[in-house]
XYZ file of N, CA, C and O in Angstrom:
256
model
N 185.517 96.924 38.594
C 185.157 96.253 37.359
C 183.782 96.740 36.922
O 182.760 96.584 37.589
N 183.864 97.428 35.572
C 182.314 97.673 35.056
C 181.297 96.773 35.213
O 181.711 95.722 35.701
N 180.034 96.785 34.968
C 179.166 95.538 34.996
C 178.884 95.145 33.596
O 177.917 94.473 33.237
N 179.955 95.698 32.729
C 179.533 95.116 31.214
C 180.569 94.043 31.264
O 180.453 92.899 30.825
N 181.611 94.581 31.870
C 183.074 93.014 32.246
C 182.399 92.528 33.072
O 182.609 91.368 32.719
N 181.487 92.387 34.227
C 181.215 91.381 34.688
C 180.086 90.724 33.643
O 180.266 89.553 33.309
N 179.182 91.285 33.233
C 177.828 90.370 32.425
C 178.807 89.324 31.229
O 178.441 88.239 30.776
N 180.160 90.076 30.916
C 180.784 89.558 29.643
C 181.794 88.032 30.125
O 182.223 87.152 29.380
N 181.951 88.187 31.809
C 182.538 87.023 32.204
C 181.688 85.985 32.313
O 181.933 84.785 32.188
N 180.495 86.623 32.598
C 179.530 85.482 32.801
C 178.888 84.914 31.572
O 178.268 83.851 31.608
N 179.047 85.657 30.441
C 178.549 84.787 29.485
C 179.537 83.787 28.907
O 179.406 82.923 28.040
N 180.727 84.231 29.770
C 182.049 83.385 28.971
C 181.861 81.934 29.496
O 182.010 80.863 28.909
N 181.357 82.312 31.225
C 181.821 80.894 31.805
C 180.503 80.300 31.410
O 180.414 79.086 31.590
N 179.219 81.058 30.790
C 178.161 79.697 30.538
C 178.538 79.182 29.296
O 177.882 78.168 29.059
N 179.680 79.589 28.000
C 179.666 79.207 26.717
C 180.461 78.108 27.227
O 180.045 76.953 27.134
N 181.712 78.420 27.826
C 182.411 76.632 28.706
C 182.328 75.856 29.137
O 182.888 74.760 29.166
N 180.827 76.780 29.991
C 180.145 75.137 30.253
C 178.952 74.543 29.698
O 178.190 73.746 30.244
N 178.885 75.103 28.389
C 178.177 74.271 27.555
C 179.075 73.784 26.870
O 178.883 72.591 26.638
N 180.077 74.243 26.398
C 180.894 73.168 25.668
C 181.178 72.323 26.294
O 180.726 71.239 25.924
N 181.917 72.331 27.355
C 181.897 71.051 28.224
C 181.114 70.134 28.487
O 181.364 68.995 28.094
N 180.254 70.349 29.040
C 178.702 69.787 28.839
C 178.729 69.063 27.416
O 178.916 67.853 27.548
N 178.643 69.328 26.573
C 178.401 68.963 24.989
C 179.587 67.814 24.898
O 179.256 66.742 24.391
N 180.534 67.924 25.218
C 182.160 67.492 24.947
C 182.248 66.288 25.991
O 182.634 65.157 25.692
N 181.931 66.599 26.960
C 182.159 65.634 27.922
C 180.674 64.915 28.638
O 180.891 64.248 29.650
N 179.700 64.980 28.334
C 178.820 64.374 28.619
C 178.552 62.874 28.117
O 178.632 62.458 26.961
N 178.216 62.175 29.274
C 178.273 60.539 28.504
C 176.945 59.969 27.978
O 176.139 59.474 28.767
N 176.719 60.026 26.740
C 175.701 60.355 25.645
C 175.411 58.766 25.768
O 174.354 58.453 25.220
N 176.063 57.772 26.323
C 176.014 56.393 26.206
C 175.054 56.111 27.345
O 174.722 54.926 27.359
N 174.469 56.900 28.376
C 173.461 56.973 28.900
C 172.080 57.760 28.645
O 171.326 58.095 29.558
N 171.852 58.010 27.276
C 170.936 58.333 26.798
C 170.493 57.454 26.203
O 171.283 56.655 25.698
N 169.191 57.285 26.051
C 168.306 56.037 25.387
C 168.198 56.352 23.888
O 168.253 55.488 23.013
N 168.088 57.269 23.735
C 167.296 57.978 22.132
C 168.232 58.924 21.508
O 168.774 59.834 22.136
N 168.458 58.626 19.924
C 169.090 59.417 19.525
C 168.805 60.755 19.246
O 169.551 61.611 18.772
N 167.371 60.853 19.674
C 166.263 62.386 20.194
C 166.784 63.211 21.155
O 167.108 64.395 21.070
N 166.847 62.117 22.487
C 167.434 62.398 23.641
C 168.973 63.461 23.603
O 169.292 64.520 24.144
N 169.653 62.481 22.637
C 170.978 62.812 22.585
C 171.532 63.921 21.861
O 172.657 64.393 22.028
N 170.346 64.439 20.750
C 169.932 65.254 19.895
C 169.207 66.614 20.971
O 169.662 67.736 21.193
N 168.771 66.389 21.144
C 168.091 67.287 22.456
C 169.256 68.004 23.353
O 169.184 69.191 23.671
N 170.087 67.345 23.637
C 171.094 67.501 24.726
C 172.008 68.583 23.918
O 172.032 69.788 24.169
N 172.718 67.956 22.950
C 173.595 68.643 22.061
C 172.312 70.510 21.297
O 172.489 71.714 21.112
N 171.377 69.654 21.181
C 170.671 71.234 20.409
C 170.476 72.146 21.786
O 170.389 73.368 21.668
N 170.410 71.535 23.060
C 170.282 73.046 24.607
C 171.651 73.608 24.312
O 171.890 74.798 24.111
N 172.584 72.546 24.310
C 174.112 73.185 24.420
C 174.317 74.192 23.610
O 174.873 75.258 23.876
N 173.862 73.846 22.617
C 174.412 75.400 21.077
C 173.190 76.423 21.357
O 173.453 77.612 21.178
N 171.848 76.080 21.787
C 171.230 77.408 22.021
C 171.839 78.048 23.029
O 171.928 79.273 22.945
N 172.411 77.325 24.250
C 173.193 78.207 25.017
C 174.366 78.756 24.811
O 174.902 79.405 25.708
N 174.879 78.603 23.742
C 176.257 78.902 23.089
C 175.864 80.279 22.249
O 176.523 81.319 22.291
N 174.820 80.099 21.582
C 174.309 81.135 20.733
C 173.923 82.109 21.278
O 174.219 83.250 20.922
N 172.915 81.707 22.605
C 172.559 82.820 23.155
C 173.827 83.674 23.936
O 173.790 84.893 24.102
N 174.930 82.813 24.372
C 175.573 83.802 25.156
C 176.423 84.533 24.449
O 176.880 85.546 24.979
N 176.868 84.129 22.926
C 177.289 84.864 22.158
C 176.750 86.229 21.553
O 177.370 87.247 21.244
N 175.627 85.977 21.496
C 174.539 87.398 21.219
C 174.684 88.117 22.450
O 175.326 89.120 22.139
N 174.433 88.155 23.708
C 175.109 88.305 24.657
C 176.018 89.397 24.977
O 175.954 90.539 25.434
N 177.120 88.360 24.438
C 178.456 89.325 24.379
C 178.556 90.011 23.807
O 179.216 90.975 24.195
N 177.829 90.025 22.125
C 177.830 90.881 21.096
C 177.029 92.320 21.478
O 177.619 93.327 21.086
N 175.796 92.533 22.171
C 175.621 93.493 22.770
C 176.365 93.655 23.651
O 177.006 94.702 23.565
N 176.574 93.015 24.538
C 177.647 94.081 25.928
C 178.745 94.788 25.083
O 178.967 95.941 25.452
N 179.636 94.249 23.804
C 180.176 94.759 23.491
C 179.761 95.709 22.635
O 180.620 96.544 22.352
N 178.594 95.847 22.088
C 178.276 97.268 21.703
C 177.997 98.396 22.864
O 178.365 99.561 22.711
N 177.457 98.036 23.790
C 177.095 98.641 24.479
C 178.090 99.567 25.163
O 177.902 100.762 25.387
N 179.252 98.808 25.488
C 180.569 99.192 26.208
C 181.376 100.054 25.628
O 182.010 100.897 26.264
N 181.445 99.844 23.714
C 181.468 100.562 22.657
C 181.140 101.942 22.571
O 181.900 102.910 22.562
N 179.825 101.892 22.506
C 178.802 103.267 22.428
C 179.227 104.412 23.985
O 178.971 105.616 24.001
N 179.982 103.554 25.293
C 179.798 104.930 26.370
C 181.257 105.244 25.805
O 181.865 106.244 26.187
């Protein structure tokens, strides 16, 4: 397995488990709707970032 399929699995399994995270987290133990706001805005920077991510590996994998 190249290491652009492996960097590209691994950004897969952190976008799942931020959605998950996001989806299934019990927000009813957060005090603040800051808090809860906070939680949900890590999840999509980590969503974003691993999408950019992928978007280079797949150029990259592209270009050899």
């Amino acid at each position: 397995m190249r290491i652009t399929n492996i960097i590209a699995v691994a950004f897969m399994a952190i976008i799942v488990a931020a959605l998950f995270s996001f989806l299934l987290y019990p927000y009813s133990e957060l005090g603040s709707m800051q808090a809860k706001a906070g939680h949900a805005l890590n999840c999509l920077y980590a969503m974003i970032a691993s999408v950019i991510g992928l978007a280079v590996t797949t150029y990259i994998a592209a270009k050899r």
